[in-house]
Amino acid sequence: MRTAICERLGVEFPLFAFSHCRDVVAAVTNAGGFGVLGAVAYSPERLDAELTWIDERVGGRPYGVDVLVPGRIDASALDLRAHLLDFVPDRHRDFVTHLLAKYGVNAPPQPLTAVADEFGRRVTGPGATALIDVALQHPIGLIASALGPPPPEMVAEAREAGVPVAALVGTVEHARRQVAAGADIVVAQGTEAGGHTGEISTMVLVPQVVDAVAPVPVLAAGGIASGRQMAAAMALGAEGVWCGSVWLTTEEAETSPALRRKLLAASSLDTVRSRSRTGKPARQLRSAWTEEWDSGQESPGPLGMPLQLLLAEGAMARIGVAADRGDAGALELVSYYVGQVVGQLDRVRPARDVVYEMISEFAAAVERLNGLTSS
Amino acid sequence: MRTAICERLGVEFPLFAFSHCRDVVAAVTNAGGFGVLGAVAYSPERLDAELTWIDERVGGRPYGVDVLVPGRIDASALDLRAHLLDFVPDRHRDFVTHLLAKYGVNAPPQPLTAVADEFGRRVTGPGATALIDVALQHPIGLIASALGPPPPEMVAEAREAGVPVAALVGTVEHARRQVAAGADIVVAQGTEAGGHTGEISTMVLVPQVVDAVAPVPVLAAGGIASGRQMAAAMALGAEGVWCGSVWLTTEEAETSPALRRKLLAASSLDTVRSRSRTGKPARQLRSAWTEEWDSGQESPGPLGMPLQLLLAEGAMARIGVAADRGDAGALELVSYYVGQVVGQLDRVRPARDVVYEMISEFAAAVERLNGLTSS
């Protein structure tokens, strides 16, 4: 395909695949798309290893990294790491204990996932810089920042390395701010997307962002998991699409068996935008976890980010273990970030096949539009 | 354009314009689209007069009527009419009195709008049948039911008259139910739409509904007010689009001056899905009215439909009068049903020009898609 994005990034088909799984990233890139590794939970050493693994498999084809660095790098947070969990109020700690007991989750506390371990490190100057440094030592074609405007340090380093910076936005206002902060590509993400998301739908948001930041290229995110949806996004003026949810049920994804079954069975009504997982509104599978936090009688209400994230990750690690051994209560609680397209995901496919089907359905959708208008 | 809908309904450009204003309906139909008169607030006599007015102006070009009849016609509701307002609890009546005082609305009580007057009549068998009878005595090309499956009486009468029945849905489940109840055309309406709306976005909903009810044709609604958005909807598999919000700021619309200014100034973040206007979740302009009902300390919470509708209409009639004479408090309260596309509406245009611009932008969007894919 020929869009400005395709030429600038050397990608054949402007389908960007956001995934925490290196196998998905490599598979999509090798199929003609553009894999983007979500490095939120990685240490610099781990990130280096993952990117080396990808480099060895994609033969120079383009891929990128999403680092979720905070917009402002706070040097005073250096000593925060060890004490972050101490800031969680007893009420909230007790509510989680109560929830786990109520749903019979008796898996032992798991080593807190890398998220908790890394979060403190990354809000510090050296931590964030280390991640960006590692990413830029690899032949990446894009570096993305999922929360807030990219920090000036990141923009400066990426510029020097000749790597374009992408930034996710949910409003026109944020799009303008991101471009002013140096973003080379804007990802306009509608409310139907999984993860942290705003209120405006993709159909409404994308054309407004395209017009507001032109000639900066825009990728559309949210509600896109098929070739028809990709064609729709491009009709709105996007130069490509950014998909996350659709990869969760691919063969390559490291999705746990219990969660995968839940995703395959879910309808588009089964997601909710809730603060219960991270402290900020994030769309995820509706579950006993989101229901208890958001409408339970005894809920103390979610904390802010990052405390709610740490609390939730610790509990979710235990819930995941119990769910995978089939405990009924844990299966009710288990959840993950996913968009409304979850209702379309009904079978496990290789990531490569998802790309190929999108390419073919995209072509059919454009052809159908032509048939409607040709006289 | 050539879609099954175009051929069946004899329309050139499958842009359906839902409006309560006969001038908009006639203008869109005369410009090559398909006007649909929202007859929610009309008596049979008034509806007859409005349709006669339209007939005299469209020269046989196609238009339709939306009657918002209840799915089940309740004969026992015959004596409800006189007493409906008596069912409003004192707490809710007092809260409205308090709101009007707090915002300094001192316009006198207005004659309760036709909505209140007609609602009781229409939930009765004779009332609903009378409206449908009147509509079918005119050369209408479509009869639509906006809430729930069309009642069997309506389907039978429309069938006999050879008039297709359209029904609005917000989920795949409802789409299947509507088709089973006899709908000939399904309008799949995303959460970004104005008025009564569900939770699933247009981008996600439309392809699922198209696949679920094929070969029944689907129109897309929600988030569509431009040719790019129309092209996107058609790429998703829709055979046409159903738009409401975009007509509110046209020259022909009977939108009050105060409301029109608010609509023109609003961004896409300025709508909210709230029960405060009708008792069911309906997207509308966020205002002091929605805020006070939904999050005010003293709010008793909205009633159900139809009691909240009656209460709100009575208050809104007074608020409208005060807002149009410029009272600051009334301007804060005033609101109306509108979708997230309100952020795109920034000038007053003739309805005809809206249609022409959509036709031309639609063609440009299809051409752009072709340019991307042709090698």
XYZ file of C-alpha atoms in Angstrom:
750
model
C 0.000 0.000 0.000
C 1.134 3.564 -0.524
C 0.667 5.906 2.390
C 3.192 8.400 3.777
C 3.547 6.053 6.772
C 4.360 3.101 4.514
C 7.113 5.011 2.775
C 8.565 6.554 5.914
C 8.616 3.318 7.903
C 9.261 0.916 5.062
C 6.165 -1.132 5.792
C 4.116 -2.888 3.116
C 0.736 -2.953 4.838
C 0.197 -0.266 7.506
C -1.180 -2.596 10.175
C 0.562 -1.921 13.491
C 0.384 -4.745 16.015
C 0.814 -3.765 19.637
C 1.717 -6.820 21.715
C 3.653 -7.705 24.848
C 4.699 -10.909 23.112
C 7.821 -10.918 20.945
C 6.473 -13.823 18.879
C 3.472 -11.756 17.777
C 5.700 -8.788 16.955
C 8.003 -10.886 14.778
C 5.132 -12.762 13.085
C 3.279 -9.576 12.124
C 6.409 -7.869 10.856
C 7.319 -10.936 8.804
C 3.813 -11.020 7.323
C 4.141 -7.466 5.978
C 2.741 -5.535 8.944
C 4.573 -3.660 11.692
C 4.959 -5.269 15.123
C 5.319 -3.031 18.175
C 6.612 -4.584 21.395
C 4.906 -3.261 24.518
C 7.829 -3.007 26.916
C 5.870 -1.769 29.927
C 6.905 -4.625 32.182
C 10.519 -5.016 31.100
C 13.821 -4.232 32.737
C 16.469 -2.793 30.386
C 18.252 -6.181 30.365
C 15.063 -8.056 29.512
C 14.126 -5.520 26.820
C 17.575 -5.920 25.269
C 17.138 -9.697 25.163
C 13.643 -9.484 23.649
C 14.714 -7.060 20.938
C 17.763 -9.176 20.097
C 15.441 -12.174 19.724
C 13.228 -10.163 17.343
C 16.226 -8.812 15.380
C 17.368 -12.363 14.738
C 13.999 -13.291 13.236
C 12.745 -10.373 11.144
C 15.653 -10.064 8.720
C 15.717 -6.278 8.816
C 11.962 -5.834 8.365
C 10.526 -2.960 10.400
C 9.249 -3.171 13.978
C 8.954 -0.822 16.948
C 8.844 -0.496 20.719
C 6.275 1.063 23.058
C 7.880 2.159 26.313
C 5.066 3.803 28.342
C 7.404 6.321 29.918
C 5.840 9.042 32.015
C 5.552 12.444 30.339
C 7.584 14.105 33.053
C 10.553 12.256 34.435
C 10.617 12.795 38.170
C 14.106 12.627 39.655
C 12.734 12.966 43.185
C 11.020 9.595 42.771
C 14.375 7.828 43.029
C 13.691 6.467 46.499
C 10.033 5.704 45.794
C 10.546 2.183 44.606
C 11.031 0.343 47.850
C 8.160 2.098 49.555
C 5.467 2.334 46.896
C 3.345 -0.492 48.271
C 3.514 1.109 51.738
C 1.265 3.887 50.441
C -1.642 1.489 49.869
C -4.223 2.159 52.625
C -5.243 -0.739 54.866
C -8.868 -0.488 53.667
C -7.794 -1.269 50.135
C -5.413 -4.023 51.157
C -8.202 -5.530 53.287
C -10.703 -5.313 50.429
C -8.395 -7.335 48.187
C -7.907 -9.928 50.943
C -11.685 -10.058 51.337
C -12.208 -10.469 47.566
C -9.687 -13.281 47.280
C -11.323 -15.070 50.225
C -14.862 -14.468 48.921
C -13.971 -16.043 45.572
C -11.939 -18.846 47.135
C -8.608 -17.830 45.588
C -6.035 -19.634 47.703
C -3.052 -19.491 45.379
C -0.055 -18.207 47.336
C 1.183 -14.662 46.826
C 3.163 -14.596 43.588
C 6.409 -12.765 43.150
C 5.018 -9.355 42.235
C 5.184 -9.103 38.454
C 7.830 -7.110 36.732
C 5.358 -4.220 36.481
C 5.555 -3.496 40.168
C 9.274 -4.090 40.223
C 9.923 -1.823 37.270
C 7.433 0.917 37.827
C 9.489 2.678 40.462
C 12.611 2.386 38.380
C 10.990 3.840 35.294
C 9.591 6.962 36.913
C 13.158 7.940 37.637
C 15.352 9.729 35.137
C 17.989 6.995 34.897
C 15.341 4.249 34.641
C 13.428 5.792 31.753
C 16.587 6.795 29.947
C 17.968 3.265 30.276
C 14.897 1.767 28.547
C 15.021 4.281 25.731
C 18.778 3.783 25.342
C 18.336 0.043 25.023
C 15.543 0.407 22.485
C 17.557 2.807 20.339
C 20.543 0.429 20.263
C 18.387 -1.902 18.176
C 17.325 -1.238 14.563
C 13.815 -0.184 15.602
C 11.644 1.748 13.171
C 9.404 3.436 15.727
C 9.318 4.323 19.397
C 5.930 4.937 20.987
C 4.771 6.453 24.235
C 1.372 5.306 25.400
C 0.682 7.754 28.224
C 0.887 11.516 27.920
C 3.242 13.516 25.688
C 6.651 11.943 25.076
C 9.269 13.358 27.456
C 11.744 15.757 25.813
C 14.637 13.380 26.569
C 12.956 10.635 24.556
C 12.187 12.909 21.621
C 15.739 14.248 21.545
C 17.350 10.808 21.672
C 14.976 9.360 19.079
C 15.554 12.312 16.744
C 19.276 11.856 16.984
C 18.888 8.174 16.155
C 16.510 8.980 13.276
C 13.674 6.990 14.827
C 10.131 8.425 14.535
C 8.186 8.949 17.761
C 4.514 7.904 17.957
C 2.091 8.951 20.678
C -1.383 7.696 21.599
C -4.193 10.232 22.091
C -7.904 10.162 22.872
C -8.795 13.802 22.167
C -7.973 16.485 19.595
C -6.496 18.628 22.352
C -4.035 15.887 23.334
C -3.153 15.302 19.686
C -2.148 18.950 19.306
C -0.132 18.773 22.524
C 1.670 15.601 21.416
C 2.641 17.114 18.091
C 3.877 20.241 19.854
C 5.970 17.976 22.106
C 7.602 16.402 19.058
C 5.502 13.380 18.096
C 6.071 12.392 14.456
C 3.036 10.088 14.277
C -0.240 10.335 16.198
C -2.242 7.253 17.144
C -5.870 8.399 17.590
C -7.499 5.865 19.880
C -11.266 5.621 20.284
C -13.132 4.712 23.445
C -13.858 1.201 22.145
C -10.152 0.322 22.423
C -8.713 -1.891 25.129
C -6.498 -0.425 27.844
C -6.281 3.225 28.833
C -8.816 5.009 26.712
C -10.916 8.166 26.475
C -14.612 8.700 25.778
C -14.747 9.623 22.085
C -15.358 6.854 19.546
C -12.926 6.048 16.740
C -15.497 7.066 14.090
C -15.739 10.562 15.597
C -12.173 11.025 16.835
C -10.078 10.029 13.825
C -11.267 12.615 11.257
C -10.987 15.396 13.845
C -7.432 14.409 14.767
C -6.453 13.998 11.099
C -7.652 17.535 10.364
C -6.092 18.999 13.522
C -2.550 17.690 13.051
C -2.225 17.521 9.247
C 0.227 16.847 7.659
C 1.368 14.716 10.605
C 0.225 11.156 9.810
C -2.432 9.530 11.986
C -2.968 5.861 12.791
C -6.433 4.800 13.988
C -6.855 2.586 17.051
C -9.934 1.181 18.760
C -12.528 -1.082 17.188
C -10.225 -2.431 14.500
C -9.712 -6.186 14.146
C -10.759 -6.890 10.568
C -10.079 -5.667 7.035
C -13.465 -3.948 6.847
C -12.668 -2.001 9.997
C -9.223 -1.139 8.652
C -10.761 0.137 5.402
C -13.224 2.203 7.449
C -10.381 3.717 9.466
C -8.510 4.622 6.284
C -11.696 6.148 4.809
C -11.749 8.392 7.896
C -8.336 9.701 6.848
C -5.971 7.477 8.853
C -2.765 6.333 7.147
C -2.806 3.002 8.937
C -4.224 1.196 11.961
C -2.938 0.224 15.402
C -4.451 -2.986 16.805
C -3.959 -4.645 20.172
C -6.875 -6.884 21.164
C -6.902 -9.068 18.057
C -3.458 -10.523 18.892
C -4.509 -11.763 22.350
C -6.205 -14.819 20.885
C -3.496 -15.655 18.334
C -1.436 -18.833 18.623
C 1.696 -16.865 19.432
C 0.241 -14.825 22.310
C 1.242 -15.731 25.849
C -2.381 -15.403 26.965
C -3.163 -17.857 29.773
C -5.571 -20.684 28.891
C -8.321 -19.461 31.251
C -8.189 -15.906 29.962
C -8.087 -17.073 26.356
C -11.287 -19.084 26.833
C -12.971 -16.056 28.398
C -11.891 -13.808 25.516
C -13.128 -16.253 22.888
C -16.524 -16.524 24.617
C -17.024 -12.797 25.290
C -19.398 -10.528 23.366
C -18.832 -6.839 22.645
C -21.016 -6.020 25.659
C -18.577 -7.782 27.987
C -16.012 -5.004 28.334
C -16.035 -2.082 30.731
C -14.015 1.103 31.126
C -12.933 0.845 34.745
C -10.356 2.316 37.115
C -10.105 -0.937 39.018
C -7.010 -2.297 37.264
C -4.628 0.662 37.072
C -6.269 3.643 38.752
C -7.012 5.288 35.387
C -9.988 4.426 33.137
C -8.920 1.369 31.140
C -11.182 -0.840 29.034
C -11.011 -4.495 30.043
C -13.071 -7.641 30.238
C -15.925 -7.131 32.707
C -15.390 -9.588 35.568
C -16.126 -10.046 39.249
C -12.976 -7.924 39.841
C -14.319 -4.880 37.947
C -17.844 -5.356 39.318
C -16.731 -5.648 42.952
C -14.500 -2.575 42.736
C -16.908 -0.450 40.711
C -20.281 -1.343 42.241
C -19.670 -3.640 45.199
C -21.247 -2.500 48.486
C -17.975 -2.852 50.370
C -15.683 -1.368 47.719
C -13.433 1.414 49.005
C -13.213 2.652 45.391
C -10.036 2.260 43.336
C -6.878 4.157 44.236
C -5.012 6.283 41.706
C -2.203 5.181 39.406
C 0.281 3.633 40.288
C -1.028 2.312 43.633
C -4.126 0.612 42.162
C -1.936 -0.942 39.464
C 0.410 -2.449 42.037
C -2.477 -3.701 44.176
C -4.296 -5.190 41.179
C -1.196 -6.789 39.650
C -0.368 -8.550 42.896
C -3.901 -9.941 43.190
C -4.195 -10.757 39.479
C -1.011 -12.837 39.608
C -2.626 -15.035 42.284
C -5.995 -15.060 40.489
C -4.290 -16.123 37.257
C -2.644 -19.131 38.905
C -5.949 -20.227 40.464
C -7.910 -19.623 37.235
C -5.513 -21.731 35.190
C -6.052 -24.663 37.510
C -9.799 -24.207 36.993
C -10.972 -22.674 40.290
C -14.478 -21.322 39.698
C -14.111 -18.157 41.778
C -10.825 -17.230 40.136
C -12.414 -17.717 36.713
C -15.038 -15.151 37.677
C -12.370 -12.647 38.726
C -9.863 -13.054 35.923
C -9.755 -10.187 33.433
C -7.457 -8.357 31.044
C -7.316 -5.236 28.918
C -9.320 -5.757 25.742
C -11.421 -3.633 23.411
C -15.008 -4.070 22.233
C -13.739 -6.063 19.242
C -13.470 -8.976 21.684
C -16.938 -9.939 20.395
C -15.366 -10.728 16.998
C -12.656 -13.014 18.391
C -13.954 -16.557 18.270
C -11.048 -18.773 17.287
C -7.298 -19.137 17.728
C -5.286 -18.323 14.608
C -1.617 -17.720 13.827
C -0.848 -13.980 13.872
C 0.313 -14.306 10.272
C -3.147 -15.476 9.209
C -4.754 -12.508 10.962
C -2.564 -10.189 8.879
C -3.292 -12.033 5.637
C -7.047 -12.059 6.293
C -7.001 -8.339 7.054
C -5.120 -7.635 3.824
C -7.610 -9.649 1.816
C -10.723 -8.285 3.564
C -9.365 -4.750 3.224
C -9.061 -5.213 -0.535
C -12.584 -6.650 -0.729
C -14.013 -3.705 1.245
C -12.393 -1.171 -1.079
C -13.630 -3.106 -4.088
C -17.157 -3.175 -2.664
C -17.072 0.615 -2.172
C -15.981 0.996 -5.768
C -18.817 -1.206 -6.935
C -21.319 0.985 -5.085
C -20.165 4.150 -6.753
C -19.171 3.089 -10.264
C -21.950 3.672 -12.735
C -25.191 4.941 -5.822
C -26.132 1.317 -6.205
C -26.985 -0.541 -3.027
C -29.938 -2.857 -2.424
C -31.403 -0.091 -0.269
C -31.120 2.452 -3.075
C -32.996 0.201 -5.458
C -35.639 -0.864 -2.992
C -36.394 2.635 -1.719
C -35.747 4.540 -4.932
C -33.145 6.782 -3.323
C -30.113 8.166 -5.166
C -27.733 8.610 -2.239
C -28.429 6.386 0.809
C -28.172 9.142 3.388
C -31.141 8.945 5.766
C -31.903 12.135 7.663
C -33.814 11.727 10.898
C -35.370 15.035 11.919
C -38.390 16.330 13.811
C -38.526 19.193 11.336
C -40.473 18.748 8.110
C -38.304 21.341 6.347
C -35.203 19.228 6.900
C -37.003 16.099 5.707
C -38.137 17.753 2.480
C -34.775 19.430 1.828
C -32.794 16.193 2.230
C -35.201 14.223 0.074
C -35.077 16.883 -2.613
C -31.259 16.861 -2.529
C -31.141 13.124 -3.327
C -31.147 11.720 0.217
C -33.999 10.249 2.229
C -35.693 12.360 4.904
C -37.353 10.625 7.857
C -39.783 12.621 9.980
C -39.547 11.849 13.688
C -43.211 11.872 14.680
C -42.690 11.179 18.384
C -44.460 14.306 19.542
C -47.291 14.417 17.020
C -51.005 13.785 17.270
C -52.521 11.912 14.297
C -54.013 15.201 13.041
C -50.689 17.032 13.272
C -48.832 14.142 11.630
C -51.322 14.183 8.769
C -50.752 17.906 8.263
C -46.947 17.571 8.369
C -46.908 14.716 5.870
C -49.265 16.592 3.543
C -46.878 19.553 3.687
C -43.978 17.272 2.762
C -45.953 15.533 -0.012
C -46.610 18.899 -1.608
C -42.886 19.681 -1.724
C -40.996 16.524 -2.646
C -42.678 15.745 -5.966
C -42.913 12.021 -5.313
C -39.315 11.632 -4.108
C -38.939 9.167 -1.243
C -39.215 9.976 2.457
C -40.254 8.126 5.600
C -41.694 8.403 9.097
C -40.360 7.305 12.492
C -43.189 6.680 14.921
C -41.504 5.443 18.137
C -44.361 3.137 19.002
C -43.898 0.805 21.944
C -43.079 -2.820 21.074
C -46.128 -4.070 22.918
C -49.337 -2.123 22.674
C -50.944 -2.073 26.095
C -54.722 -1.784 25.986
C -54.920 -1.548 29.776
C -53.055 1.759 29.617
C -56.155 3.474 28.246
C -56.853 5.337 31.472
C -53.202 6.123 32.142
C -53.103 9.362 30.281
C -54.767 11.706 32.700
C -52.880 10.383 35.676
C -49.362 9.820 34.417
C -47.904 12.913 36.063
C -49.529 11.872 39.370
C -47.052 9.011 39.567
C -44.079 11.389 39.863
C -42.887 11.247 43.499
C -42.771 14.502 45.482
C -38.988 14.172 45.938
C -38.479 14.349 42.192
C -40.975 17.160 41.709
C -39.257 19.077 44.526
C -35.813 18.476 43.034
C -36.926 20.054 39.750
C -38.408 23.025 41.615
C -35.111 23.347 43.492
C -33.076 23.170 40.269
C -35.156 25.818 38.539
C -34.796 28.105 41.568
C -31.055 27.422 41.943
C -30.435 28.410 38.316
C -32.839 31.336 38.445
C -35.273 30.005 35.863
C -38.414 32.033 36.416
C -40.186 31.450 33.133
C -43.757 30.392 33.860
C -44.808 26.772 33.451
C -45.281 26.144 29.724
C -48.137 24.153 28.320
C -46.604 20.692 28.605
C -45.249 19.839 25.175
C -47.035 17.501 22.850
C -44.786 14.694 24.098
C -46.533 14.560 27.432
C -49.918 15.026 25.863
C -49.391 12.291 23.333
C -47.453 9.755 25.298
C -50.448 8.339 27.092
C -52.425 8.204 23.877
C -49.750 6.350 22.004
C -49.259 3.549 24.525
C -52.854 2.574 23.874
C -53.903 0.353 20.984
C -56.122 2.946 19.273
C -53.479 5.691 19.692
C -50.607 3.775 18.117
C -52.788 2.397 15.335
C -54.058 5.882 14.523
C -50.511 7.207 13.990
C -49.542 4.263 11.812
C -52.793 4.578 9.836
C -52.138 8.237 9.145
C -48.548 7.569 8.069
C -49.596 4.817 5.682
C -52.197 7.032 4.036
C -49.303 9.077 2.690
C -46.894 7.896 -0.029
C -44.143 7.142 2.500
C -41.245 4.918 1.515
C -40.294 3.724 4.988
C -41.761 3.418 8.456
C -39.330 3.169 11.370
C -39.644 2.197 14.999
C -36.980 3.611 17.243
C -37.594 1.673 20.458
C -37.812 -2.112 20.684
C -39.110 -4.479 18.013
C -41.914 -3.140 15.823
C -45.316 -4.261 17.099
C -46.995 -6.980 14.969
C -49.858 -4.600 14.104
C -47.413 -2.131 12.560
C -45.576 -4.805 10.598
C -48.853 -6.261 9.264
C -50.239 -2.894 8.197
C -46.956 -1.788 6.619
C -46.628 -5.091 4.743
C -50.110 -4.709 3.364
C -49.284 -1.191 2.204
C -45.977 -2.355 0.712
C -43.956 -0.061 2.984
C -40.653 -1.416 4.388
C -40.208 -1.359 8.176
C -36.905 -0.191 9.687
C -35.843 -0.715 13.303
C -32.987 0.767 15.353
C -30.728 -1.547 17.350
C -27.662 -1.235 19.559
C -26.683 -4.912 19.859
C -26.475 -7.978 17.626
C -29.022 -9.718 19.837
C -31.569 -6.937 19.276
C -30.869 -6.959 15.541
C -31.755 -10.657 15.349
C -34.900 -10.047 17.400
C -35.987 -7.144 15.165
C -35.577 -9.186 12.013
C -37.525 -12.044 13.581
C -40.273 -9.531 14.395
C -40.459 -8.514 10.747
C -38.053 -5.597 10.272
C -37.039 -5.206 6.615
C -34.126 -2.878 7.331
C -31.934 -2.703 10.453
C -30.382 0.554 11.634
C -27.293 -0.381 13.701
C -26.649 2.529 16.017
C -23.372 2.954 17.898
C -22.924 4.413 21.365
C -21.611 7.708 19.935
C -25.087 8.492 18.530
C -27.415 11.062 20.024
C -30.602 9.964 21.795
C -31.321 6.502 23.171
C -28.209 4.495 22.581
C -26.310 1.410 23.723
C -22.662 0.892 24.687
C -21.068 -0.588 21.571
C -19.382 1.750 19.104
C -20.425 2.024 15.457
C -17.034 0.696 14.276
C -17.549 -2.506 16.287
C -21.324 -2.885 16.016
C -21.971 -2.444 12.298
C -19.930 -5.365 10.885
C -21.331 -7.711 13.533
C -24.917 -6.712 12.745
C -24.309 -6.904 8.994
C -23.039 -10.482 9.359
C -25.791 -11.481 11.804
C -28.786 -10.374 9.711
C -27.530 -10.823 6.135
C -29.099 -10.490 3.605
C -31.271 -7.950 5.444
C -29.760 -4.527 4.642
C -28.186 -2.493 7.432
C -27.896 1.270 7.808
C -25.190 2.625 10.128
C -25.979 5.300 12.710
C -23.807 7.055 15.283
C -20.721 9.125 14.580
C -21.691 9.970 11.007
C -21.891 13.591 9.887
C -19.446 13.763 6.987
C -18.686 11.985 3.739
C -15.566 10.376 5.208
C -17.631 8.914 8.032
C -20.251 7.742 5.556
C -17.576 6.022 3.452
C -16.224 4.389 6.624
C -19.697 3.118 7.512
C -20.147 1.656 4.034
C -16.691 0.030 4.243
C -17.970 -1.705 7.391
C -20.701 -3.272 5.267
C -23.596 -0.845 5.745
C -25.792 -0.079 2.726
C -26.379 3.473 3.830
C -26.260 5.787 6.843
C -28.793 7.233 9.266
C -27.886 10.679 10.631
C -29.646 12.833 13.190
C -27.317 15.291 14.925
C -25.946 16.961 11.805
C -29.369 18.417 10.917
C -29.785 20.214 14.260
C -27.540 23.056 13.154
C -28.948 23.399 9.630
C -30.826 26.506 8.565
C -34.079 24.581 8.324
C -33.992 23.080 11.821
C -36.307 24.489 14.456
C -33.463 24.470 16.983
C -33.817 27.350 19.437
C -31.158 30.086 19.191
C -29.650 29.339 22.630
C -29.373 25.625 21.972
C -27.955 26.214 18.508
C -25.167 28.369 19.933
C -24.369 25.679 22.491
C -24.278 22.984 19.808
C -21.981 25.024 17.567
C -19.586 25.663 20.456
C -19.530 22.123 21.864
C -16.670 19.655 21.453
C -17.015 15.890 21.152
C -16.268 15.622 24.884
C -19.386 17.651 25.699
C -21.960 14.869 25.404
C -23.013 12.367 28.022
C -25.120 9.224 28.049
C -27.575 9.998 30.825
C -30.947 8.835 32.138
C -31.842 12.335 33.238
C -33.899 13.308 30.190
C -36.099 10.285 29.489
C -35.392 7.655 32.142
C -33.391 5.527 29.686
C -29.737 6.116 28.737
C -29.794 8.790 26.031
C -26.787 10.719 24.711
C -27.241 14.466 24.969
C -25.320 17.669 25.504
C -23.728 17.647 28.956
C -25.303 20.500 30.939
C -26.125 21.560 34.473
C -29.297 19.457 34.051
C -27.431 16.203 33.380
C -24.745 16.998 35.966
C -27.227 17.820 38.736
C -29.293 14.691 38.118
C -26.350 12.343 37.617
C -23.875 13.575 40.227
C -25.554 16.299 42.283
C -25.499 15.738 46.058
C -29.243 16.282 46.348
C -30.309 14.324 43.270
C -32.974 11.708 43.952
C -31.747 9.913 40.791
C -33.763 9.859 37.581
C -37.103 8.041 37.400
C -37.843 5.475 34.694
C -39.422 6.098 31.296
C -41.978 7.697 30.834
C -42.118 9.574 34.154
C -38.630 11.117 33.850
C -39.471 12.151 30.276
C -42.609 13.995 31.401
C -40.799 15.659 34.294
C -37.867 16.697 32.121
C -39.998 17.941 29.227
C -42.011 20.170 31.540
C -38.868 21.686 33.013
C -37.060 21.922 29.666
C -39.934 23.893 28.165
C -39.475 26.532 30.878
C -35.672 26.374 30.647
C -35.869 26.865 26.885
C -37.919 30.043 27.215
C -35.520 31.482 29.790
C -32.426 30.434 27.794
C -33.699 32.114 24.648
C -34.043 35.402 26.487
C -30.437 34.968 27.642
C -30.783 34.017 31.326
C -27.388 32.714 32.428
C -28.705 29.909 34.649
C -31.055 28.634 31.977
C -28.184 28.618 29.477
C -26.274 26.324 31.824
C -29.236 23.927 32.058
C -30.365 23.818 28.459
C -29.558 20.596 26.629
C -30.743 18.333 23.830
C -30.115 14.903 22.343
C -26.977 14.979 20.225
C -24.192 12.581 19.313
C -20.425 12.956 19.657
C -20.286 14.416 16.130
C -21.438 17.662 17.750
C -17.711 18.527 17.863
C -17.732 18.715 14.045
C -20.707 21.100 13.828
C -19.343 24.622 13.699
C -21.523 26.559 11.278
C -25.106 26.871 10.093
C -25.709 25.513 6.590
C -28.751 24.674 4.491
C -29.592 20.957 4.805
C -29.168 20.673 1.046
C -25.539 21.778 1.324
C -24.895 19.171 4.019
C -26.122 16.497 1.622
C -24.061 17.821 -1.283
C -20.916 18.072 0.835
C -21.397 14.524 2.079
C -21.810 13.261 -1.490
C -18.663 15.009 -2.597
C -16.580 14.045 0.465
C -17.801 10.451 0.162
C -16.534 10.303 -3.420
C -13.194 11.814 -2.382
C -12.783 9.269 0.432
C -13.414 6.348 -1.915
C -10.991 7.820 -4.413
C -8.337 8.226 -1.716
C -8.756 4.569 -0.703
C -8.304 3.582 -4.332
C -5.166 5.674 -4.572
C -3.706 3.897 -1.553
C -4.210 0.458 -3.005
C -3.662 0.901 -6.742
C -0.125 0.006 -7.745
